[in-house]
Structures are given as C-alpha cells and as structure tokens.
Tab-separated table of C-alpha atoms in Angstrom:
chain	number	residue	atom	x	y	z
A	326	MET	CA	-4.865	0.540	27.058
A	327	LYS	CA	-6.584	1.345	23.790
A	328	LYS	CA	-5.628	5.505	24.038
A	329	LEU	CA	-2.579	4.685	24.684
A	330	ILE	CA	-1.916	2.544	21.372
A	331	VAL	CA	-4.209	4.759	19.887
A	332	LEU	CA	-1.773	7.918	20.714
A	333	ALA	CA	1.680	5.731	19.847
A	334	LEU	CA	0.257	4.986	16.538
A	335	SER	CA	-0.171	8.469	15.936
A	336	LEU	CA	3.598	9.944	16.882
A	337	THR	CA	4.599	7.364	14.556
A	338	LEU	CA	2.963	8.640	11.631
A	339	LEU	CA	3.820	12.439	12.923
A	340	ILE	CA	7.570	10.902	13.146
A	341	ALA	CA	7.173	8.705	9.705
A	342	SER	CA	5.908	12.022	7.808
A	343	GLN	CA	8.195	14.344	8.761
A	344	ALA	CA	11.299	11.707	8.224
A	345	MET	CA	9.516	11.549	4.977
A	346	ALA	CA	8.855	15.227	3.755
A	347	ARG	CA	10.639	16.067	0.540
A	348	ASP	CA	8.829	15.983	-2.719
A	349	LEU	CA	9.154	13.835	-5.431
A	350	ARG	CA	11.026	16.172	-7.978
A	351	PHE	CA	13.244	14.698	-10.559
A	352	SER	CA	17.138	16.421	-10.668
A	353	SER	CA	18.319	14.741	-13.987
A	354	GLY	CA	16.883	12.858	-17.046
A	355	LEU	CA	16.649	9.015	-17.003
A	356	ALA	CA	17.465	6.491	-19.247
A	357	GLN	CA	15.240	3.614	-20.304
A	358	SER	CA	16.177	1.047	-18.065
A	359	GLU	CA	16.440	3.582	-15.167
A	360	PHE	CA	12.958	5.056	-15.517
A	361	ARG	CA	11.544	1.109	-15.953
A	362	ASP	CA	13.524	-0.080	-12.542
A	363	LEU	CA	12.068	3.231	-10.995
A	364	SER	CA	8.549	2.494	-11.925
A	365	LYS	CA	8.518	-1.332	-10.319
A	366	GLN	CA	9.468	0.245	-7.021
A	367	ALA	CA	7.041	3.102	-7.496
A	368	GLY	CA	4.849	1.217	-8.575
A	369	ALA	CA	5.034	-1.764	-5.553
A	370	ALA	CA	5.040	1.294	-3.010
A	371	ILE	CA	1.453	2.786	-3.901
A	372	SER	CA	-0.049	-0.878	-5.054
A	373	TYR	CA	-3.380	-1.416	-2.496
A	374	LYS	CA	-1.626	-2.872	0.406
A	375	ASN	CA	-4.109	-6.486	1.645
A	376	THR	CA	-3.649	-5.652	5.684
A	377	ALA	CA	-6.755	-7.905	6.706
A	378	PRO	CA	-7.904	-11.399	6.946
A	379	ALA	CA	-9.552	-13.325	4.205
A	380	GLU	CA	-12.923	-14.220	6.280
A	381	PRO	CA	-16.213	-11.192	5.541
A	382	LEU	CA	-16.840	-8.254	7.484
A	383	GLY	CA	-20.930	-8.628	7.037
A	384	ILE	CA	-23.819	-6.863	5.785
A	385	LEU	CA	-23.134	-4.508	9.018
A	386	GLY	CA	-19.539	-4.648	9.249
A	387	PHE	CA	-17.302	-1.672	9.413
A	388	ASP	CA	-13.546	-0.803	9.594
A	389	ALA	CA	-12.147	2.216	9.447
A	390	GLY	CA	-8.406	3.264	10.372
A	391	VAL	CA	-4.995	4.093	10.437
A	392	GLU	CA	-1.943	2.444	8.269
A	393	LEU	CA	1.676	2.797	7.699
A	394	GLU	CA	3.702	1.343	4.996
A	395	ALA	CA	7.338	1.255	4.763
A	396	MET	CA	8.516	0.405	1.541
A	397	ASP	CA	13.019	-0.626	1.867
A	398	ILE	CA	14.059	0.969	-1.252
A	399	ASN	CA	17.223	0.964	-3.144
A	400	SER	CA	18.256	4.062	-2.004
A	401	GLY	CA	21.718	4.155	-3.519
A	402	SER	CA	20.339	3.729	-7.130
A	403	SER	CA	20.803	6.481	-9.439
A	404	TYR	CA	16.842	7.058	-10.502
A	405	TRP	CA	15.928	7.242	-6.801
A	406	ASN	CA	18.296	10.082	-5.945
A	407	LYS	CA	17.868	11.905	-8.756
A	408	ALA	CA	13.592	11.136	-8.299
A	409	PHE	CA	14.448	12.941	-4.676
A	410	GLY	CA	17.162	15.932	-5.996
A	411	ASN	CA	19.996	13.800	-5.078
A	412	ASP	CA	18.450	12.836	-1.315
A	413	ALA	CA	16.816	9.701	-1.815
A	414	PRO	CA	15.435	7.864	1.780
A	415	SER	CA	16.356	4.554	2.378
A	416	PHE	CA	12.461	3.532	2.850
A	417	LEU	CA	9.576	5.419	1.527
A	418	LEU	CA	7.139	5.967	4.469
A	419	LEU	CA	3.573	6.589	3.528
A	420	PRO	CA	1.006	7.141	6.333
A	421	LYS	CA	-2.520	6.456	5.138
A	422	LEU	CA	-6.196	6.415	6.021
A	423	ARG	CA	-8.268	3.268	5.712
A	424	VAL	CA	-12.085	2.225	5.363
A	425	ARG	CA	-13.731	-0.601	4.368
A	426	LYS	CA	-17.394	-1.888	4.713
A	427	GLY	CA	-19.289	-4.952	4.465
A	428	LEU	CA	-22.151	-5.428	1.811
A	429	PRO	CA	-24.148	-8.668	1.078
A	430	PHE	CA	-23.143	-11.818	-0.548
A	431	SER	CA	-19.283	-11.577	1.720
A	432	ILE	CA	-18.419	-8.708	-0.487
A	433	ASP	CA	-15.747	-6.045	0.541
A	434	VAL	CA	-15.458	-2.600	-0.427
A	435	GLY	CA	-12.555	-0.426	0.546
A	436	ALA	CA	-10.909	3.091	-0.491
A	437	MET	CA	-7.565	4.166	0.751
A	438	TYR	CA	-6.046	7.830	0.725
A	439	SER	CA	-2.487	8.903	1.406
A	440	TYR	CA	-0.880	12.374	1.514
A	441	VAL	CA	2.786	12.765	3.070
A	442	PRO	CA	2.472	16.511	4.606
A	443	ASP	CA	5.262	18.764	3.430
A	444	SER	CA	5.329	17.171	0.274
A	445	ASN	CA	3.486	16.337	-2.725
A	446	ILE	CA	3.101	12.742	-1.917
A	447	LYS	CA	-0.479	11.920	-2.573
A	448	LEU	CA	-1.849	8.616	-3.559
A	449	TRP	CA	-5.383	7.233	-3.384
A	450	GLY	CA	-6.956	3.720	-4.199
A	451	VAL	CA	-10.019	1.484	-4.402
A	452	GLU	CA	-10.844	-2.447	-3.508
A	453	VAL	CA	-13.240	-4.832	-3.899
A	454	SER	CA	-13.089	-8.162	-2.133
A	455	LYS	CA	-15.372	-11.558	-2.277
A	456	ALA	CA	-15.126	-14.768	0.085
A	457	ILE	CA	-15.064	-17.872	-1.769
A	458	LEU	CA	-15.441	-19.253	1.696
A	459	ASP	CA	-16.392	-17.250	4.950
A	460	GLY	CA	-14.344	-19.482	7.056
A	461	THR	CA	-15.853	-21.145	10.760
A	462	MET	CA	-14.700	-22.013	13.802
A	463	ALA	CA	-12.852	-25.138	12.128
A	464	THR	CA	-12.068	-23.753	8.578
A	465	PRO	CA	-10.169	-20.971	7.588
A	466	ALA	CA	-11.674	-18.286	5.038
A	467	TRP	CA	-10.564	-18.033	1.509
A	468	GLY	CA	-10.717	-14.837	-0.631
A	469	ILE	CA	-10.169	-13.047	-3.703
A	470	ARG	CA	-9.373	-9.410	-4.232
A	471	ALA	CA	-9.449	-7.169	-7.183
A	472	THR	CA	-7.675	-3.202	-6.156
A	473	TYR	CA	-6.825	0.194	-7.894
A	474	SER	CA	-4.666	2.913	-6.940
A	475	GLN	CA	-3.119	5.830	-8.781
A	476	LEU	CA	-0.109	8.643	-7.777
A	477	ALA	CA	-1.259	11.885	-7.560
A	478	GLY	CA	0.174	15.658	-6.572
A	479	VAL	CA	3.385	14.692	-8.442
A	480	ASN	CA	3.866	16.448	-11.964
A	481	ASP	CA	6.885	14.639	-13.507
A	482	LEU	CA	5.471	11.229	-13.162
A	483	SER	CA	1.736	9.145	-13.807
A	484	LEU	CA	1.526	6.329	-12.299
A	485	LYS	CA	-1.629	3.546	-11.761
A	486	THR	CA	-1.406	0.215	-10.782
A	487	ALA	CA	-4.321	-2.509	-10.908
A	488	GLY	CA	-4.093	-6.146	-8.710
A	489	ILE	CA	-5.476	-9.040	-8.062
A	490	ASP	CA	-4.929	-11.351	-5.030
A	491	THR	CA	-5.786	-14.240	-3.108
A	492	SER	CA	-5.793	-15.133	0.348
A	493	ILE	CA	-6.381	-17.958	3.291
A	494	SER	CA	-6.714	-16.692	7.209
A	495	LYS	CA	-8.087	-18.765	10.319
A	496	GLY	CA	-8.837	-16.949	13.346
A	497	ILE	CA	-7.314	-18.262	16.376
A	498	LEU	CA	-8.820	-16.690	19.638
A	499	PHE	CA	-8.333	-12.920	19.384
A	500	LEU	CA	-5.235	-13.822	16.282
A	501	THR	CA	-5.743	-13.918	13.018
A	502	PRO	CA	-2.895	-15.070	10.935
A	503	TYR	CA	-3.141	-14.617	6.630
A	504	VAL	CA	-1.471	-15.444	3.724
A	505	GLY	CA	-1.733	-14.335	0.427
A	506	ALA	CA	-0.400	-13.603	-3.098
A	507	GLY	CA	-1.079	-12.012	-6.320
A	508	ALA	CA	-0.332	-9.826	-9.191
A	509	VAL	CA	0.037	-6.299	-9.899
A	510	TRP	CA	-0.183	-4.912	-13.016
A	511	ILE	CA	1.476	-0.822	-13.543
A	512	GLN	CA	1.518	2.020	-15.948
A	513	SER	CA	4.298	4.619	-15.670
A	514	LYS	CA	4.418	7.416	-17.652
A	515	ALA	CA	6.861	10.628	-17.859
A	516	GLU	CA	5.189	13.828	-17.887
A	517	GLY	CA	6.474	17.905	-17.693
A	518	HIS	CA	10.085	18.020	-16.363
A	519	LEU	CA	11.132	15.024	-16.394
A	520	GLN	CA	9.966	13.776	-20.157
A	521	GLN	CA	11.789	16.672	-21.167
A	522	LEU	CA	14.979	15.780	-19.333
A	523	SER	CA	14.901	12.451	-20.933
A	524	ASN	CA	11.901	11.960	-23.589
A	525	LEU	CA	10.664	8.211	-21.901
A	526	SER	CA	8.344	6.124	-23.365
A	527	ASN	CA	5.588	4.577	-21.022
A	528	GLU	CA	6.530	1.649	-19.230
A	529	THR	CA	3.267	-1.059	-18.612
A	530	ILE	CA	4.876	-3.998	-16.464
A	531	TYR	CA	3.256	-6.954	-14.458
A	532	GLN	CA	5.016	-8.448	-10.878
A	533	PRO	CA	3.911	-10.788	-8.708
A	534	ARG	CA	3.185	-10.150	-5.167
A	535	PHE	CA	3.847	-12.071	-1.837
A	536	PHE	CA	2.571	-10.961	1.626
A	537	ALA	CA	1.762	-12.685	5.284
A	538	GLY	CA	0.152	-10.762	7.804
A	539	LEU	CA	-1.042	-11.013	11.657
A	540	LYS	CA	-4.845	-9.072	12.970
A	541	ILE	CA	-4.428	-8.882	16.471
A	542	SER	CA	-7.683	-8.271	18.258
A	543	PRO	CA	-6.622	-7.212	22.037
A	544	LEU	CA	-9.942	-5.008	22.696
A	545	PRO	CA	-13.493	-5.404	21.670
A	546	LEU	CA	-13.800	-3.093	18.610
A	547	PHE	CA	-10.338	-2.174	17.781
A	548	ALA	CA	-7.472	-4.313	16.511
A	549	ILE	CA	-3.922	-4.423	15.310
A	550	THR	CA	-2.792	-5.549	11.550
A	551	ALA	CA	0.638	-5.949	10.978
A	552	GLU	CA	1.766	-7.615	7.081
A	553	ALA	CA	5.161	-7.737	4.940
A	554	GLU	CA	4.649	-8.281	1.550
A	555	TYR	CA	7.373	-8.640	-1.364
A	556	GLN	CA	7.080	-7.501	-4.429
A	557	VAL	CA	10.101	-6.066	-6.107
A	558	ARG	CA	11.432	-5.102	-2.832
A	559	PRO	CA	10.113	-5.919	1.192
A	560	ILE	CA	7.126	-3.845	2.066
A	561	TYR	CA	5.878	-3.955	5.521
A	562	SER	CA	2.560	-1.898	6.774
A	563	LEU	CA	0.913	-1.453	9.995
A	564	LYS	CA	-2.748	-0.717	10.377
A	565	ALA	CA	-4.586	0.061	13.847
A	566	ALA	CA	-8.546	0.536	13.433
A	567	LEU	CA	-11.343	0.420	14.991
A	568	ASN	CA	-13.930	-2.360	13.462
A	569	PHE	CA	-17.305	-3.862	14.003
C-alpha cells in the first residue's frame, strides 16, 4: 500500500510539472498597479507553507517528503498573461522537496526546495518553529513559526517573503487536524527585461494568511498531509513524507 501511495503521488508530481512547464518571462511591461497585484499573488505562491501540525517532532524526530502546491490564480488578468507570455495557467503548480528536523526545547527547523522542470521557476525557503505547548493525550499542541522564502531562476523578477504564524493541533488516533493564522511580508523588485519595459518601483507588501490541514498517518513512519490556505487567493498543498 505504501509503495502504491508513493507511486501515485510521484505520478501526480510528474503530471503537474509537465502542466506547468513554462517560463516566467514577461512579454510586455506592467503598470505599477499590475505589478503590485502580481507581487501579492506571486508572493503568496512562493511563501513557505505550513503542512504540519503544531506538535514538535522531538529531539530524534525527522520528516522528509515531497509536496505539491496548487494556487488558484487570476489567470484572466493582464499581469499573469504578460508574466507567462500570454499563456497563463489557471493554477500555479509547484512540486517541492521538504525536510524538517526536531531539536531540543521543542524546536523544529526545516527547509524547502522547488523546481518546475522545463521552466525557469525555482524557489527555496527555510523555517524554524517552537512549540509553546507540546500537546498531550488530553490537550492540544500550540506552536509559533517563522519562515523565509525566495524565488530563483527568474531574471525579470526578484521576490522574497518572510512570515510568522501560529497554529494549534490535536491528534485523534491516526488523524491530526490543525488550524492556524499569520502574516507574510513580501519584497518584490522588477529586474532585467521587465524593468527596462516598465521602470517599476519596488513593492513591499503585508498580507494575512489563514490555513487548516489534516495529517493522516495510515502506516508507521509514513504520513500524508493535506492543507488549504487563503492568502489573497486559495492555495492547496498535499505532502507525503516519511517521519519518525
């Protein structure tokens, strides 16, 4: 069963990568208002997603897996069409590698890397979280988290995000639901061909985020986590990971 689940998810990631195989390269310039709207949605897309309950992994804990993010973008907008050479997809699909490691004092650290094959879209990020309440059989876990992410490979756009959030979770048998909220700060700068076409000012944006998810552990050392987030637009994530 475990092999079938991993195989199915791998095929999903492959299909998603092929569907998203296009460069982020601007066909024409943007107005400043278009650039700000694009920065809001693109920043939401690359921001570091949670996809984990609030409970800490523990000093010997480790979690590593693959993740697929799908963000419902406003594909009919002029700025997304210009960003994708007049061929914007309905969803931004980002396959990722994720890893988290438990440390002493209920602290976890993690990293993320994403590359869309046959495109110039890459991104990476890091996170650190601290459980204020570890959680017990009777009480929930509560934690806080700080994140950083950055777009890479796109010559026309420099995009960075920093975030902070808090979440609460409670395990029930092999299910662990969780909810959380926080904020993301986005720094966006037009470069290269886009800046030559548009002469745009930099954008610094703050936006709230809200998310809820469910971790399912059907087998020992293996878990699937599904999450929905709202940050300007709906964002959906699915992660399959080995953990202990």
